[in-house]
CSV table of C-alpha atoms (C1' of nucleotides) in Angstrom, one decimal:
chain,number,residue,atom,x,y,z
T,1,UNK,CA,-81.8,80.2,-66.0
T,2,UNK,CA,-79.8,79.6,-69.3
T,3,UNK,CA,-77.4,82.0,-69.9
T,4,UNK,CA,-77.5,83.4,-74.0
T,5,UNK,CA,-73.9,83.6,-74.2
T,6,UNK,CA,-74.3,84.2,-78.4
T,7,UNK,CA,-75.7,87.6,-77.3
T,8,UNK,CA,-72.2,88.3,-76.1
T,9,UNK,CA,-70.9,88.8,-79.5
T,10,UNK,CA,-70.5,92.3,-80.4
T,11,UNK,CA,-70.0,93.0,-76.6
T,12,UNK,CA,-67.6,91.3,-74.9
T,13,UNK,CA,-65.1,93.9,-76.0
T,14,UNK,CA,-67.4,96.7,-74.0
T,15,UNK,CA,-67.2,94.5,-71.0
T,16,UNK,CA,-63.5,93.9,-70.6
T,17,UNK,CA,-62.4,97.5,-70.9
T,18,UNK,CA,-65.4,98.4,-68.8
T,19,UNK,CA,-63.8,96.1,-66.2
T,20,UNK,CA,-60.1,97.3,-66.7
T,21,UNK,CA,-61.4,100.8,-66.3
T,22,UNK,CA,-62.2,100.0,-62.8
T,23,UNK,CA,-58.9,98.4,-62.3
T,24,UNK,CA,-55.8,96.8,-64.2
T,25,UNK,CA,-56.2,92.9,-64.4
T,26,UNK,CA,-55.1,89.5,-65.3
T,27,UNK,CA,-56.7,86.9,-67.8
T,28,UNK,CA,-57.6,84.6,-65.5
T,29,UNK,CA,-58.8,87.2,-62.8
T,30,UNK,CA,-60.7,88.5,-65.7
T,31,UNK,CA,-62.9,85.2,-66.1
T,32,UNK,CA,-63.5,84.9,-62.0
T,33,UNK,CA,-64.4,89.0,-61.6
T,34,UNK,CA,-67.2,88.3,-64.5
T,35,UNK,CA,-68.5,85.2,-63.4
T,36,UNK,CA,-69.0,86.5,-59.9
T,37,UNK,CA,-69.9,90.1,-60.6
T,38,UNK,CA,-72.4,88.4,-62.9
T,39,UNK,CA,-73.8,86.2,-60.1
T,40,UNK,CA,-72.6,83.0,-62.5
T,41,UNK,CA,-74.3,84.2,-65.9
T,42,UNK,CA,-70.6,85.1,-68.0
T,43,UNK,CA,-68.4,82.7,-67.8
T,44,UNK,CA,-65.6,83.3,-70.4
T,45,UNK,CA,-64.0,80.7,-71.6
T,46,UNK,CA,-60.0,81.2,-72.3
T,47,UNK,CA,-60.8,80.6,-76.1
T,48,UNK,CA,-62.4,83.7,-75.8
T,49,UNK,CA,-60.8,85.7,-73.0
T,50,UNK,CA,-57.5,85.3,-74.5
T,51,UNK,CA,-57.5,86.5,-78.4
T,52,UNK,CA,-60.0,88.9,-77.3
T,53,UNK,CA,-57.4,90.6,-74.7
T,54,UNK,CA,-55.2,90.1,-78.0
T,55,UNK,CA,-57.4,92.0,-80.0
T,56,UNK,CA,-57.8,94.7,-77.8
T,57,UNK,CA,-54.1,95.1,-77.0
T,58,UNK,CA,-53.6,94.9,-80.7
T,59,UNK,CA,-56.2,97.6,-81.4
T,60,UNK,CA,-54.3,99.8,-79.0
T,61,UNK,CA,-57.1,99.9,-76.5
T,62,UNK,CA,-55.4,98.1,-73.6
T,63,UNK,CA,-51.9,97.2,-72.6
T,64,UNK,CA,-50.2,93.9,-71.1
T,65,UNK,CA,-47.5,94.5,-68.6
T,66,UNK,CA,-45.9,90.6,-67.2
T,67,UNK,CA,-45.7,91.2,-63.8
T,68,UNK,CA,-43.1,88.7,-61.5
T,69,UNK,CA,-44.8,87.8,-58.4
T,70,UNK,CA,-42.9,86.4,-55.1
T,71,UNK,CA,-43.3,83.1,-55.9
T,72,UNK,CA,-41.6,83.2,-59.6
T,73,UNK,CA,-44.7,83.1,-61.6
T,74,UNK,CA,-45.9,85.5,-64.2
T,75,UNK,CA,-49.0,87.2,-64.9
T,76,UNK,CA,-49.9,89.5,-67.7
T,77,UNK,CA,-51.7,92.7,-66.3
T,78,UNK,CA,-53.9,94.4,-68.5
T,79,UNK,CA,-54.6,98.3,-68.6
T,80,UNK,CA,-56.7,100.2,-70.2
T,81,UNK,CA,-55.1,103.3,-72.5
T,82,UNK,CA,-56.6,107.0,-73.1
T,83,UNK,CA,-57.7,105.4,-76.3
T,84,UNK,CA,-59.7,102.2,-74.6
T,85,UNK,CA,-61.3,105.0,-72.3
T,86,UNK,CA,-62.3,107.0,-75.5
T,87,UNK,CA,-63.9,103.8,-77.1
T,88,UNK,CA,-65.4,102.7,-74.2
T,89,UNK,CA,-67.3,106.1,-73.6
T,90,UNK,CA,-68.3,105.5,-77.5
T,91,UNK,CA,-69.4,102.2,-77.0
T,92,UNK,CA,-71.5,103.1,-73.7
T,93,UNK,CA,-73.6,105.2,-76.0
T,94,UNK,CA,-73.9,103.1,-78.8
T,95,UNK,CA,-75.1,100.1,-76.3
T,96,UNK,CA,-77.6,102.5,-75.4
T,97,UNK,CA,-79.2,103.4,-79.2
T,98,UNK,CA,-79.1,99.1,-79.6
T,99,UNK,CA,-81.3,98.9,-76.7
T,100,UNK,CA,-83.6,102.0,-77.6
T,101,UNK,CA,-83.6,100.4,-81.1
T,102,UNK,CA,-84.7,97.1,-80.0
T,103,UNK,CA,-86.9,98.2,-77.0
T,104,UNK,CA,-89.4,100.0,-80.0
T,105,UNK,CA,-89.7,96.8,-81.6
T,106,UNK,CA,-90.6,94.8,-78.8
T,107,UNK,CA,-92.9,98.1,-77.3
T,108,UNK,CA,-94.1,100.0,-80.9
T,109,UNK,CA,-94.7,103.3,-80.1
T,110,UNK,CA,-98.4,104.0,-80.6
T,111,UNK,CA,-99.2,106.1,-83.2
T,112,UNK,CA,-99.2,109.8,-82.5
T,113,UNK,CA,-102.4,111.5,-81.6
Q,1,UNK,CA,-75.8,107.8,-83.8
Q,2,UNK,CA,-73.7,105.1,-85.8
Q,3,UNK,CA,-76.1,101.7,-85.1
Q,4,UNK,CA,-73.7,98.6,-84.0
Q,5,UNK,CA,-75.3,96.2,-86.0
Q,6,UNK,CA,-72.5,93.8,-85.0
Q,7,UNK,CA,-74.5,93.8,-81.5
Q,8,UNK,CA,-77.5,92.1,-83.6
Q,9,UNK,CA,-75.8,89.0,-83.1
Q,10,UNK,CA,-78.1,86.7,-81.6
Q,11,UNK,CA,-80.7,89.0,-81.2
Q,12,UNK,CA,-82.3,88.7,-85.1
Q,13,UNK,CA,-84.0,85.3,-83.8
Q,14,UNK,CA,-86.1,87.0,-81.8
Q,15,UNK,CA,-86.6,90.2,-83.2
Q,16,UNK,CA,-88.2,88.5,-86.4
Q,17,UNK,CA,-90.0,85.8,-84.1
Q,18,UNK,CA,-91.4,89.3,-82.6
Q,19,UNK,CA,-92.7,91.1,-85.6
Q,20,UNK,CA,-94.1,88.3,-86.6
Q,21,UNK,CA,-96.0,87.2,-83.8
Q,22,UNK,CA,-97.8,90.3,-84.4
Q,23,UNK,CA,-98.8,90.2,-87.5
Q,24,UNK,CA,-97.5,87.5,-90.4
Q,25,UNK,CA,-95.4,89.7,-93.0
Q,26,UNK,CA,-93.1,88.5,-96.0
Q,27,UNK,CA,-89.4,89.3,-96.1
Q,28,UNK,CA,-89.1,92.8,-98.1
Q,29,UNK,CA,-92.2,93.9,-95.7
Q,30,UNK,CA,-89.4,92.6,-92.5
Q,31,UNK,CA,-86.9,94.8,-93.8
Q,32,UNK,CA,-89.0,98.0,-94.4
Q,33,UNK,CA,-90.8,97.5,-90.9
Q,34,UNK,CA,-87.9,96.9,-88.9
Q,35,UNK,CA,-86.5,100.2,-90.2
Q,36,UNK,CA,-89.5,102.2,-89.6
Q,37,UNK,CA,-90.0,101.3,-86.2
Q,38,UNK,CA,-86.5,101.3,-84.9
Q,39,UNK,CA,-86.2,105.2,-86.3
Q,40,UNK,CA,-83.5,104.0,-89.0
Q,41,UNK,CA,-81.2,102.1,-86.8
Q,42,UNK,CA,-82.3,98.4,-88.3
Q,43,UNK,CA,-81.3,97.9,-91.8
Q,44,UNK,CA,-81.3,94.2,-92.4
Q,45,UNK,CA,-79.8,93.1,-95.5
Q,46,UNK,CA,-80.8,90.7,-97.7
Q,47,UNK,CA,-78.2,88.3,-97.0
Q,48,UNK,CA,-79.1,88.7,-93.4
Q,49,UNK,CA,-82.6,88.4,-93.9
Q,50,UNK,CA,-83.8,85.6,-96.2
Q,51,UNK,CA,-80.9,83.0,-94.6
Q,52,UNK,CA,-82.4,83.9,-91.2
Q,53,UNK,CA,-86.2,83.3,-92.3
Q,54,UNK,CA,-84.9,79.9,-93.8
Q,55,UNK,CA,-83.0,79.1,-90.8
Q,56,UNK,CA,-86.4,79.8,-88.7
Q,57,UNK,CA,-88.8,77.9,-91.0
Q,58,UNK,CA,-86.5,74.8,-91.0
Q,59,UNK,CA,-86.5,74.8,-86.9
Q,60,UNK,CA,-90.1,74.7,-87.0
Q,61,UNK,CA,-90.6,78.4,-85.6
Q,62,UNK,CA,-91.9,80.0,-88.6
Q,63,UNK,CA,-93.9,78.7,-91.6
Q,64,UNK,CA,-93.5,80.2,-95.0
Q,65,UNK,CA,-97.0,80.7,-97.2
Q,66,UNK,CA,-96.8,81.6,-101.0
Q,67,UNK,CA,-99.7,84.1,-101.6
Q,68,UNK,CA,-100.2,84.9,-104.9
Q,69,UNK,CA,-101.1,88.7,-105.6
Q,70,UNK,CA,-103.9,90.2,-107.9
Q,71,UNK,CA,-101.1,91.2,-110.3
Q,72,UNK,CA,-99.6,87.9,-110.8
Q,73,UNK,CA,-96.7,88.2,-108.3
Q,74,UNK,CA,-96.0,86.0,-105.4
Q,75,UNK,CA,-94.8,86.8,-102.2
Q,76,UNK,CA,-93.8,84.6,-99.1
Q,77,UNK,CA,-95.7,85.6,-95.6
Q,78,UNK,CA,-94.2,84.0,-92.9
Q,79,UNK,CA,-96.4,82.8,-89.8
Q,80,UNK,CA,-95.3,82.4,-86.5
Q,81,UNK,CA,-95.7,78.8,-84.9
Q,82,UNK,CA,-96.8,77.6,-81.3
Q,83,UNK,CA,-93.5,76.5,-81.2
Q,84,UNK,CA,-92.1,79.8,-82.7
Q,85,UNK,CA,-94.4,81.5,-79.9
Q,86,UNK,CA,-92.6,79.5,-76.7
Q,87,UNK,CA,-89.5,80.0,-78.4
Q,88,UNK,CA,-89.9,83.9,-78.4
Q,89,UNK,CA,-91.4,83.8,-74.5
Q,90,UNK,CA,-88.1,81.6,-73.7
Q,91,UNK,CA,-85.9,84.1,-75.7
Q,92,UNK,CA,-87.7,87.3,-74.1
Q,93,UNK,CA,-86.8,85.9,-70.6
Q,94,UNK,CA,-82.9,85.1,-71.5
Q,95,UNK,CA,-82.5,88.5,-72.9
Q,96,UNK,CA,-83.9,89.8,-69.6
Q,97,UNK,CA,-81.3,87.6,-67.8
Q,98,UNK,CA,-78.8,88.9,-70.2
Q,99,UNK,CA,-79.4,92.5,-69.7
Q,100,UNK,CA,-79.5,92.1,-66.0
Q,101,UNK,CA,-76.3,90.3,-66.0
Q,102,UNK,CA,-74.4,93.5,-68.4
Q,103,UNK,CA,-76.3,95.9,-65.7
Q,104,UNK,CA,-74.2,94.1,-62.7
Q,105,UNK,CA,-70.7,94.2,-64.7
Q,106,UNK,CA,-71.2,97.7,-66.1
Q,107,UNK,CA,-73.2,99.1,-62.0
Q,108,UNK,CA,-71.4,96.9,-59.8
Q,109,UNK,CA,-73.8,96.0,-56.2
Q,110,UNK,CA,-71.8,97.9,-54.0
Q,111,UNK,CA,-71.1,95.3,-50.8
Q,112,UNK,CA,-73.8,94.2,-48.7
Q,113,UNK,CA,-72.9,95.9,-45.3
W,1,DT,C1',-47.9,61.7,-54.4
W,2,DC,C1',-51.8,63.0,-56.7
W,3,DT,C1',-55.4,66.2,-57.6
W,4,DT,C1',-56.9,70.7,-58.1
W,5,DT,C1',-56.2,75.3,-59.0
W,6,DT,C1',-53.8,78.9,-61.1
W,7,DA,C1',-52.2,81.0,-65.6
W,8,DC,C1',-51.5,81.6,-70.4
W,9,DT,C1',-51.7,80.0,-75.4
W,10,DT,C1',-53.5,78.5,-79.8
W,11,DA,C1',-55.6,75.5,-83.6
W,12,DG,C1',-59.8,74.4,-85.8
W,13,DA,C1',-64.9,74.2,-85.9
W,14,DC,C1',-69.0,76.7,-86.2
W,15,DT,C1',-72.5,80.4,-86.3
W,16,DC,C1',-74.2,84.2,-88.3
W,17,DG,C1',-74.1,88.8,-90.3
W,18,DC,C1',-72.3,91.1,-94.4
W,19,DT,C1',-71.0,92.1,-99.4
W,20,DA,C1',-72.1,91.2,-103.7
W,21,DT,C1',-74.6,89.4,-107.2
W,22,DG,C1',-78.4,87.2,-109.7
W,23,DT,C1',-83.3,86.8,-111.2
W,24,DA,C1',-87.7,88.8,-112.2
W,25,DT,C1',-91.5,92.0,-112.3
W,26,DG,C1',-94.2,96.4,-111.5
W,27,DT,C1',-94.4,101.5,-111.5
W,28,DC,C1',-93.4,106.0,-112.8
W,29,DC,C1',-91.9,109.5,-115.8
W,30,DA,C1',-90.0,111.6,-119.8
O,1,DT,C1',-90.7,103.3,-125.8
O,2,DG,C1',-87.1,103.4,-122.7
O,3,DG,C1',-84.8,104.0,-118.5
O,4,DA,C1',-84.7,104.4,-113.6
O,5,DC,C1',-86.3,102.8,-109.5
O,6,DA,C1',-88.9,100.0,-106.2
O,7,DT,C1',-90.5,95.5,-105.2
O,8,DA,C1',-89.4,90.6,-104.0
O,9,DC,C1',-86.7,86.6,-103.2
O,10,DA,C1',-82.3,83.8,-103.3
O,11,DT,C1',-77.5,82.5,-102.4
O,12,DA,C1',-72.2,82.0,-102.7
O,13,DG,C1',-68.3,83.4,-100.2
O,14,DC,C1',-66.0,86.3,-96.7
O,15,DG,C1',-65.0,87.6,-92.1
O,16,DA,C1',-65.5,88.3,-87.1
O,17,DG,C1',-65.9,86.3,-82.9
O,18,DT,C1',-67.1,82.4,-79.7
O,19,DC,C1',-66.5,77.7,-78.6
O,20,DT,C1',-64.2,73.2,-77.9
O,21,DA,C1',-60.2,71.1,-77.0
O,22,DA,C1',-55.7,70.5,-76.3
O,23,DG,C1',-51.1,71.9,-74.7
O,24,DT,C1',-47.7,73.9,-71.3
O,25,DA,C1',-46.3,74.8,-66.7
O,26,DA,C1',-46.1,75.5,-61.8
O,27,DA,C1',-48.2,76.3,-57.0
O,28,DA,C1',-51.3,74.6,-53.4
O,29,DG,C1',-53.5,71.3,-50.8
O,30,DA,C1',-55.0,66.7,-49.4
DNA sequence: TCTTTTACTTAGACTCGCTATGTATGTCCA
DNA sequence: TGGACATACATAGCGAGTCTAAGTAAAAGA
């Protein structure tokens, strides 16, 4: 099996605030959750993970709290806002009309009786 | 329905390799046909297009015939190869993979008991 | 002590879709 | 005849997003 990670443009965004809807996270959690939820297929690299979480924190969609742990080390939470929720549900639905779209090119409908 | 054409990414490949494994078909006839049969949600520019069709010819997956029309015009049908054919039967597989692998991260298994 | 793992950051390359523009001809209608 | 529109292909340059690769730093384990 050889993962098309290409086809992960234009969804990666969908996936992270899918995952921080289930629960606030940090960067390098993020990368481990995917690659085992996935059964190995994503595996995010940080020149990805990284600005992307950037973006999105930008874009108002999700928000970084550093968190101190017991031993002294930081780690940057991520949560996701009202707004990343919103966009989400939008892009849920939009992922859905991409698949439908491509599904009747691969499967053209046969001409109506 | 707002199409997210970004989500095209790495998906044109095979879409043209597709179409034209069922029939050959020059570029303008691409564009129109893709539209049709995804209901509107395909619109493949130009500039999307013909670099993609050259990008595919130069691999080897599609060849390019000039056909000269009863009026004088030309037009360039494209042809799918053998190798454009594996090509498409590897890339159907991999987007099979790919979906499967969105379907765990968006449904997660619930623990085996 | 040395290696691995954890944890985040960023610069630069590369791919690929988009906008915009250019060329050229055919068709339809007033 | 002229103008608008559809047909038909091409490409330069922009921009978004993923990748490689490197840097920083500290904890954990052998």
């Amino acid at each position: 099996m050889i993962p098309r990670r290409d086809l992960l443009k234009g969804s990666s965004n969908s996936l992270l605030l899918c995952l921080l809807e289930q629960q606030p996270m940090y960067g390098y959690q993020i990368v481990k959750e995917l690659e085992v939820r996935s059964q190995g297929y994503f595996k995010f690299k940080e020149g990805t993970l990284y600005p992307a979480l950037h973006r999105l924190e930008k874009s108002g969609l999700i928000l970084g709290k550093w968190q101190m742990l017991p031993n002294g080390r930081q780690r940057r939470y991520y949560h996701i806002t009202a707004r990343g929720q919103d966009k989400l549900a939008m892009e849920k639905t939009q992922w859905q009309d991409f698949l439908a779209a491509i599904k009747l090119i691969l499967q053209p409908e046969p001409a109506s009786p």
